[in-house]
């Protein structure tokens, strides 16, 4: 193999930091969410010089008050913008402070590039107790992301940035990480620019697509299940659903792929009823976790999987057909082929409307949560972004908050990590200043990143946050009451006055008690685009949603 040679015509003397920044710009990055420190001083100085150089492409630095805030902001920005985003923090404690967000980015297949400092290059691995040293930092990183590398010299930076960006969109998408020693960022040398690498897309497998079309076309009661991997394929999924008259089940990360005003869009519990009756399922960009692990399956159910990760489809059971690659082009080809194999189908609109009415009746016992969600939906514009949290209102939103467009409902997926919401929503709002973003939180979750209120003020981010205050880790408290004989432990919360707290930063803040008052408060908050607003809503204990989420077997014995 010929060795790759730098093109002399494009070679310039750059520091590692400058070369990395040039490369990030060349890949379209314009923001780094960050918290600085001595290991990355040369990198930040290069960012400052770029900022002050009129001719240079700009990379904005949004600094936060804690590394988890920086990483969650990058995650929220990536989810809301559908573009890669980056964050930069110091090694050791900085890296570990950001790690829950990085783990969540992994679980959500989000293209987040983590940039980590490192101790001096020659000291790595020697246990010399350098500031922020952690044993085997590269090994820790490699457990959290699929692709990572260390930049060891200026000329490596453009290629490694290009490889990192390529890896974030190849196969199963997801985060990548680069580390760089503190004495390498400032080192100079000849550097050749590197054009972005193409993303490998597996060729369409026409035989498999035809097999899928036959299975689905022949099915009497086909069902579609969508996850986060279908967010890019909203139009295709919707057309397939209509052609097949197949209901589309979404929960958490698949919400918004199909417009909830379409009677074919169904929530998790209705999805389970339909799963029991289905004879074929088309699963797009989803782990099928609840259906396969909890609801059960048998040989009378034909399974067609569409997934970017070649390992995913057969993890739990071998599917009848596996289509590997990005959902949109695969489904477009399936749409071409399906009409030749599709049975004549009567509209299921009436049936679905009846089932939805029944489902609303079943969910009615979650009245306090539904009242607040109705108020939010009435005020949040169609293209506004709702950021879910691990809280009573959040759990019910996953089942009953109408979502109209892709990428307008952000939910943390299987990590379901309490405290992700506020900072993730800040990132979403920062990346999408053109639409209102609403974060909901419990009093428990909000306090995980409440210090980022300072970030919202500093960078004038007009996020609207509702904090539902029940004085408890309410979800856990209810479990202790219901399953552990009311032996309450570690769930009572001492809270600040959230209105006074927010106002002390200079944010707008108001307290409302009732759903009808929430509407007016939201209207005023969405009109305030100069900075953040917090709405505190005192609430009592709420009815459990779990019978609609953790549901048992309906087929497969
Ligand atoms: C990172 C993380 N830590 C702990 C939990 C466990 N957990 C789930 S819900 C919950 C309580 C949430 O309290 P709050 O935010 O006040 O919402 P509420 O249930 O009161 O509505 C906890 C501790 C979790 N999901 N994630
Ligand atoms: Mg609470």
XYZ file of C-alpha atoms and ligand atoms in Angstrom:
584
model
C 0.000 0.000 0.000
C 1.377 3.426 -0.816
C 1.888 5.486 2.310
C -0.375 8.484 2.664
C 1.720 11.594 1.999
C 0.974 15.104 3.088
C 0.274 17.385 0.156
C 3.102 19.934 0.290
C 0.924 22.614 -1.329
C -1.449 22.625 1.681
C 1.147 22.386 4.412
C 1.429 25.200 6.967
C 3.110 25.549 10.335
C 0.429 25.203 13.007
C 0.253 24.238 16.634
C -1.688 21.097 17.462
C -4.446 23.271 18.927
C -4.641 25.460 15.813
C -4.649 22.420 13.556
C -7.441 20.826 15.594
C -9.511 24.030 15.506
C -9.023 24.382 11.735
C -10.114 20.777 11.322
C -13.204 21.217 13.516
C -14.172 24.292 11.480
C -13.613 22.399 8.251
C -16.182 19.870 9.487
C -18.763 22.577 10.123
C -18.417 22.885 13.896
C -19.006 26.415 15.105
C -19.392 25.931 18.868
C -17.489 24.203 21.644
C -19.204 23.740 25.009
C -16.398 23.822 27.508
C -14.890 24.292 30.909
C -11.207 25.293 30.773
C -8.197 24.356 32.893
C -4.420 24.244 32.751
C -4.226 21.102 30.615
C -6.125 22.843 27.843
C -4.782 26.408 28.225
C -3.011 26.314 24.865
C -6.154 25.030 23.185
C -8.282 27.829 24.674
C -5.672 30.430 23.754
C -5.795 29.211 20.165
C -9.607 29.573 20.315
C -9.194 33.136 21.605
C -6.773 33.981 18.782
C -9.211 32.543 16.240
C -12.008 34.642 17.800
C -9.861 37.782 17.468
C -8.713 37.035 13.915
C -11.186 38.702 11.563
C -10.300 36.383 8.672
C -10.736 33.123 10.583
C -13.876 30.988 10.761
C -15.322 31.389 14.224
C -15.745 28.743 16.853
C -17.777 30.078 19.775
C -16.923 28.860 23.239
C -19.860 28.395 25.590
C -18.428 27.848 29.038
C -20.430 26.164 31.765
C -20.221 25.856 35.556
C -19.627 22.125 35.682
C -18.301 19.665 33.099
C -21.572 17.716 33.066
C -23.233 20.935 31.912
C -20.837 21.261 28.980
C -21.336 17.662 27.891
C -25.129 17.743 28.285
C -25.245 21.008 26.340
C -23.280 19.435 23.489
C -25.686 16.476 23.590
C -28.766 18.711 23.532
C -27.296 20.774 20.711
C -26.560 17.616 18.685
C -30.065 16.206 19.239
C -31.840 19.439 18.384
C -29.686 20.435 15.404
C -29.019 16.968 13.890
C -25.420 18.142 13.512
C -22.226 17.036 15.278
C -21.315 19.049 18.369
C -18.225 19.166 20.594
C -17.247 19.759 24.196
C -13.846 20.214 25.797
C -12.865 19.575 29.434
C -9.803 18.832 31.543
C -8.675 15.234 32.132
C -9.410 13.065 35.184
C -12.120 14.799 37.235
C -13.223 16.940 34.279
C -13.623 13.881 32.089
C -15.396 11.947 34.850
C -17.695 14.889 35.626
C -18.805 14.802 31.988
C -19.113 11.035 31.782
C -22.842 10.580 32.556
C -23.647 12.861 29.634
C -21.199 11.040 27.386
C -22.769 7.732 28.394
C -26.172 9.150 27.526
C -24.859 10.389 24.177
C -23.677 6.830 23.532
C -27.063 5.377 24.481
C -28.773 7.918 22.219
C -26.373 7.476 19.255
C -25.717 11.205 19.348
C -22.778 12.694 17.405
C -20.925 14.360 20.277
C -17.159 14.827 20.055
C -15.452 14.930 23.453
C -12.088 16.695 23.637
C -10.122 15.771 26.755
C -6.886 17.206 28.057
C -4.152 14.898 29.304
C -1.147 15.073 31.616
C 2.276 15.632 29.933
C 2.761 13.136 27.139
C 5.920 11.525 28.486
C 4.267 10.980 31.899
C 1.164 9.162 30.663
C 0.845 5.720 32.247
C 3.705 6.154 34.714
C 1.761 6.938 37.898
C 3.729 10.075 38.773
C 0.739 11.807 40.458
C 0.401 14.632 37.952
C -2.515 17.040 38.396
C -5.793 15.331 37.276
C -3.987 12.083 36.469
C -6.289 9.075 36.266
C -5.133 5.522 35.658
C -5.559 4.484 32.027
C -7.549 7.519 30.875
C -7.545 6.186 27.312
C -8.994 2.908 28.605
C -11.760 4.720 30.492
C -12.620 6.715 27.352
C -12.590 3.582 25.210
C -15.283 2.029 27.455
C -17.552 5.051 26.920
C -17.364 5.570 23.159
C -16.798 3.385 20.110
C -13.994 5.499 18.631
C -11.242 7.359 20.458
C -7.629 8.388 19.922
C -4.872 10.549 21.321
C -3.417 13.421 19.283
C 0.346 13.106 19.826
C 1.686 15.684 17.350
C 0.406 18.671 15.331
C 0.317 16.861 11.993
C -1.978 14.162 13.414
C -4.727 16.590 14.411
C -6.490 17.079 11.036
C -6.571 13.353 10.257
C -7.723 12.337 13.740
C -10.453 14.980 13.788
C -11.600 13.767 10.355
C -11.587 10.139 11.549
C -13.482 11.074 14.702
C -16.143 12.883 12.689
C -16.401 10.007 10.224
C -16.751 7.488 13.047
C -19.647 9.447 14.561
C -21.765 8.742 11.470
C -20.481 5.331 10.443
C -22.484 2.226 11.371
C -24.203 2.845 14.689
C -23.800 6.635 15.066
C -22.573 7.993 18.362
C -19.988 9.982 20.255
C -16.231 9.930 19.704
C -13.380 11.257 21.825
C -9.941 12.755 21.348
C -7.419 13.362 24.102
C -4.332 15.527 23.851
C -1.502 16.014 26.335
C -1.063 19.470 27.848
C 2.406 19.854 26.306
C 1.217 18.795 22.847
C -1.590 21.350 22.291
C 0.985 24.169 21.956
C 3.602 22.264 19.966
C 4.174 23.538 16.387
C 4.955 21.658 13.210
C 4.090 21.331 9.567
C 0.435 20.418 9.180
C -1.445 19.361 6.038
C -5.155 20.062 5.809
C -7.387 17.026 5.653
C -10.664 17.025 3.750
C -13.546 15.304 5.577
C -13.625 11.545 5.032
C -16.724 10.125 3.363
C -19.114 8.180 5.548
C -19.358 4.548 4.462
C -22.938 3.660 3.671
C -23.637 -0.034 3.099
C -25.114 -0.613 -0.386
C -28.860 -1.224 -0.492
C -29.582 -4.960 -0.356
C -32.322 -5.272 -2.970
C -32.941 -8.975 -2.293
C -33.482 -8.290 1.378
C -35.678 -5.268 0.614
C -37.827 -7.438 -1.679
C -38.067 -10.105 1.025
C -39.142 -7.412 3.498
C -41.737 -6.076 1.053
C -43.173 -9.606 0.605
C -43.395 -10.255 4.350
C -44.930 -6.895 5.145
C -47.116 -6.790 2.033
C -48.654 -10.182 2.849
C -49.266 -9.390 6.516
C -52.867 -9.017 7.680
C -51.997 -7.005 10.768
C -48.632 -5.335 10.245
C -47.157 -3.091 12.922
C -44.311 -0.562 12.789
C -42.114 0.204 15.792
C -39.811 3.237 15.599
C -36.907 4.401 17.755
C -34.346 7.176 17.636
C -32.853 5.795 14.419
C -36.070 6.652 12.597
C -35.966 10.384 13.409
C -34.427 11.033 9.990
C -37.058 8.992 8.188
C -40.305 10.597 9.289
C -41.759 11.052 5.796
C -40.834 7.496 4.765
C -42.239 5.883 7.914
C -45.465 7.848 7.544
C -45.932 6.796 3.903
C -45.201 3.160 4.753
C -47.667 3.272 7.629
C -50.379 4.487 5.279
C -49.559 1.979 2.557
C -49.619 -0.881 5.057
C -52.332 0.636 7.268
C -49.869 -0.268 10.008
C -50.005 1.514 13.367
C -46.671 3.072 14.393
C -45.572 2.535 17.992
C -43.227 5.095 19.518
C -41.975 5.728 23.008
C -39.228 8.069 24.283
C -36.777 8.376 21.352
C -39.143 7.522 18.529
C -41.695 10.195 19.445
C -42.359 12.655 16.614
C -41.331 10.311 13.798
C -45.027 10.069 12.972
C -47.298 13.021 13.770
C -49.442 12.130 16.784
C -52.476 13.649 15.047
C -52.330 10.684 12.656
C -54.630 7.953 14.044
C -51.970 5.388 13.100
C -49.590 6.853 15.720
C -49.874 4.813 18.930
C -48.315 4.949 22.367
C -46.556 2.171 24.259
C -49.519 0.468 25.950
C -51.650 0.553 22.807
C -48.589 -0.661 20.931
C -48.459 -3.678 23.228
C -52.116 -4.520 22.508
C -51.357 -4.325 18.794
C -48.143 -6.321 19.211
C -50.248 -9.168 20.619
C -52.293 -9.226 17.397
C -49.582 -8.483 14.831
C -48.387 -10.987 12.238
C -45.488 -8.835 10.972
C -43.468 -6.027 12.476
C -41.229 -3.473 10.810
C -38.815 -2.182 13.456
C -36.909 0.942 12.436
C -33.931 2.241 14.416
C -35.083 0.696 17.679
C -33.658 -1.889 20.086
C -37.186 -3.356 20.348
C -36.338 -3.651 24.023
C -39.831 -3.793 25.539
C -41.437 -5.814 22.720
C -38.821 -8.549 22.515
C -37.709 -8.706 26.155
C -41.009 -8.105 27.914
C -43.983 -8.566 25.567
C -42.723 -11.773 23.942
C -42.616 -13.151 20.408
C -43.218 -16.385 18.541
C -42.835 -17.871 15.081
C -46.151 -16.399 13.889
C -44.637 -12.916 14.012
C -42.449 -12.001 11.030
C -39.761 -9.537 12.132
C -38.169 -7.043 9.721
C -35.432 -4.896 11.248
C -33.902 -1.707 9.827
C -30.815 -0.644 11.730
C -27.555 1.212 11.128
C -25.737 -1.210 13.436
C -25.143 -4.590 11.778
C -24.910 -6.250 15.222
C -28.256 -4.978 16.474
C -30.946 -6.911 14.579
C -29.962 -10.398 15.797
C -29.075 -9.468 19.401
C -32.225 -10.893 20.943
C -33.594 -13.109 18.187
C -32.751 -13.600 14.542
C -35.106 -11.456 12.463
C -36.725 -12.734 9.267
C -35.146 -9.846 7.363
C -32.398 -7.442 8.456
C -31.799 -4.268 6.452
C -28.563 -2.568 7.464
C -27.911 1.134 6.968
C -29.557 4.498 7.466
C -33.307 4.229 7.657
C -34.353 6.873 5.104
C -32.718 5.432 1.945
C -33.687 1.871 2.900
C -37.303 2.828 3.509
C -37.407 4.848 0.279
C -36.418 1.732 -1.670
C -38.918 -0.335 0.314
C -41.602 2.190 -0.638
C -40.717 1.645 -4.320
C -40.974 -2.124 -4.049
C -43.852 -2.567 -1.606
C -46.826 -1.669 -3.863
C -46.136 -4.738 -6.054
C -46.459 -7.023 -3.021
C -48.947 -5.194 -0.841
C -52.350 -6.674 -0.037
C -55.492 -4.591 -0.604
C -56.142 -2.893 2.675
C -59.142 -1.245 4.226
C -58.543 1.930 6.207
C -58.016 1.313 9.918
C -58.826 4.900 10.779
C -62.143 4.160 12.512
C -60.719 1.237 14.460
C -57.717 3.283 15.569
C -59.852 6.231 16.631
C -61.893 3.891 18.808
C -58.760 2.361 20.319
C -57.338 5.816 21.044
C -60.557 6.785 22.824
C -60.316 3.627 24.953
C -56.674 4.364 25.713
C -57.524 7.901 26.796
C -60.049 6.399 29.197
C -57.427 4.067 30.640
C -54.904 6.890 31.054
C -57.449 9.235 32.658
C -56.356 8.129 36.133
C -53.123 10.078 35.497
C -55.182 13.273 35.626
C -52.812 15.673 37.395
C -49.985 14.884 35.008
C -52.269 15.072 31.949
C -53.632 18.466 33.017
C -50.166 19.981 33.080
C -49.211 18.334 29.786
C -52.359 19.670 28.099
C -51.443 23.183 29.242
C -47.904 22.800 27.893
C -49.079 21.445 24.540
C -51.574 24.288 24.187
C -48.772 26.858 24.503
C -45.691 25.168 23.006
C -45.704 25.821 19.244
C -45.746 22.807 16.915
C -42.051 23.112 16.173
C -41.128 23.916 19.791
C -38.857 21.368 21.471
C -39.969 19.524 24.629
C -37.133 18.129 26.751
C -38.270 15.245 28.926
C -36.954 14.366 32.402
C -37.138 11.450 34.799
C -40.116 12.903 36.662
C -43.827 12.204 37.072
C -44.873 14.577 34.297
C -42.071 13.251 32.085
C -43.139 9.613 32.429
C -46.671 10.486 31.374
C -45.436 12.744 28.566
C -43.847 9.696 26.970
C -47.315 8.146 26.704
C -49.609 11.098 26.214
C -47.886 14.340 25.181
C -48.774 14.880 21.504
C -45.648 15.334 19.360
C -45.994 16.620 15.824
C -42.546 16.727 14.282
C -39.274 14.799 14.428
C -36.612 16.042 16.875
C -39.124 18.051 18.881
C -39.306 15.574 21.777
C -35.966 14.843 23.443
C -35.955 11.977 25.930
C -32.846 10.340 27.418
C -33.600 6.827 26.190
C -32.518 3.760 28.074
C -30.082 5.556 30.377
C -33.055 7.504 31.733
C -30.658 9.467 33.885
C -32.157 11.826 36.343
C -30.819 15.359 35.995
C -30.045 15.324 32.291
C -32.882 17.647 31.313
C -32.065 21.236 32.209
C -28.534 21.343 30.781
C -29.471 19.261 27.724
C -32.323 21.662 27.053
C -29.945 24.611 27.399
C -27.814 23.078 24.640
C -30.880 22.438 22.487
C -32.021 26.041 22.929
C -28.530 27.348 22.238
C -28.282 25.383 19.002
C -31.859 26.236 17.935
C -32.424 29.899 18.861
C -35.165 29.948 16.203
C -37.614 27.777 18.178
C -38.794 27.787 21.792
C -37.403 25.003 23.943
C -39.149 23.822 27.098
C -37.466 21.777 29.829
C -39.508 20.005 32.473
C -37.928 18.844 35.721
C -38.785 17.541 39.120
C -37.235 19.263 42.115
C -34.834 16.322 42.330
C -33.674 16.368 38.711
C -33.480 20.138 38.367
C -30.933 20.461 41.148
C -28.472 18.172 39.337
C -27.495 21.000 36.979
C -29.264 24.026 38.491
C -25.912 25.818 38.646
C -26.101 26.093 34.857
C -28.676 28.847 35.410
C -25.552 30.990 35.481
C -24.639 29.684 32.017
C -28.107 30.535 30.710
C -27.716 34.091 32.010
C -24.120 34.492 30.853
C -24.922 33.361 27.305
C -28.502 34.752 27.262
C -30.144 31.443 26.457
C -33.944 31.885 26.442
C -34.793 28.416 27.737
C -38.083 27.984 29.587
C -37.991 25.482 32.466
C -40.874 24.174 34.538
C -39.840 22.731 37.907
C -42.494 20.508 39.490
C -41.888 20.654 43.212
C -43.196 17.845 45.419
C -40.430 18.008 48.026
C -39.290 14.506 47.171
C -37.636 12.094 44.852
C -41.306 11.425 44.258
C -40.961 8.436 42.021
C -38.819 6.554 44.526
C -40.928 7.700 47.450
C -44.050 6.224 45.859
C -42.249 2.908 45.400
C -41.306 2.952 49.097
C -44.924 3.677 50.016
C -46.448 1.058 47.751
C -43.941 -1.772 47.855
C -41.990 -1.300 51.057
C -44.694 -0.718 53.667
C -44.266 3.067 53.603
C -40.752 2.831 55.070
C -39.535 6.125 53.637
C -35.809 6.583 53.293
C -33.567 8.998 51.401
C -36.388 10.563 49.391
C -37.357 13.742 51.234
C -35.870 16.883 49.681
C -34.942 20.218 51.240
C -35.497 22.744 48.475
C -34.632 26.338 47.806
C -37.353 28.769 46.816
C -36.929 28.134 43.091
C -38.394 31.503 42.107
C -36.012 33.371 44.386
C -33.173 31.101 43.265
C -33.739 31.844 39.584
C -34.307 35.554 40.177
C -31.061 35.798 42.121
C -29.247 34.963 38.864
C -31.276 37.544 36.950
C -33.645 35.052 35.334
C -37.380 35.595 34.956
C -39.273 33.425 37.424
C -42.813 32.822 38.556
C -44.750 30.327 40.692
C -48.056 28.888 39.470
C -50.314 26.345 41.156
C -52.833 25.246 38.536
C -52.664 24.031 34.923
C -54.826 26.953 33.781
C -52.346 29.416 35.320
C -49.482 27.541 33.725
C -50.752 28.496 30.279
C -50.467 32.233 30.887
C -47.054 31.821 32.499
C -45.814 29.803 29.512
C -47.121 32.355 27.042
C -45.214 35.122 28.795
C -42.120 32.938 29.125
C -42.020 32.032 25.416
C -42.332 35.719 24.564
C -39.262 36.523 26.655
C -36.326 35.781 24.311
C -33.619 37.658 26.177
C -32.751 35.043 28.757
C -34.068 32.095 30.778
C -37.384 31.733 32.588
C -38.186 29.346 35.434
C -41.751 28.411 36.324
C -42.114 26.715 39.694
C -45.185 24.510 40.068
C -45.842 23.099 43.553
C -47.469 19.655 43.221
C -48.619 16.811 45.456
C -48.022 13.088 45.134
C -49.031 11.741 41.727
C -50.595 8.476 40.576
C -48.225 5.827 39.286
C -47.733 5.524 35.524
C -45.863 2.215 35.730
C -48.737 -0.100 34.781
C -48.615 1.588 31.339
C -44.836 1.310 30.965
C -43.613 -1.895 32.566
C -45.963 -4.364 30.966
C -45.706 -8.139 30.790
C -45.915 -10.825 28.166
C -48.699 -10.893 25.579
C -47.399 -13.575 23.244
C -44.857 -16.359 23.017
C -46.183 -18.403 26.012
C -28.712 9.407 37.453
C -29.899 8.845 38.156
N -29.888 8.725 39.507
C -30.952 8.181 40.133
C -32.051 7.758 39.435
C -33.221 7.105 40.153
N -34.413 7.949 40.161
C -35.389 7.828 39.227
S -36.646 8.906 39.445
C -35.913 9.559 40.806
C -36.584 10.682 41.572
C -36.855 11.876 40.735
O -37.222 12.954 41.570
P -37.731 14.308 40.960
O -36.801 14.802 39.936
O -38.052 15.232 42.061
O -39.055 13.858 40.194
P -40.422 13.309 40.857
O -40.374 11.795 40.809
O -40.507 13.831 42.242
O -41.487 13.823 39.953
C -34.692 8.932 41.084
C -33.826 9.260 42.229
C -32.010 7.909 38.024
N -33.013 7.541 37.215
N -30.930 8.463 37.426
Mg -39.822 15.619 43.084
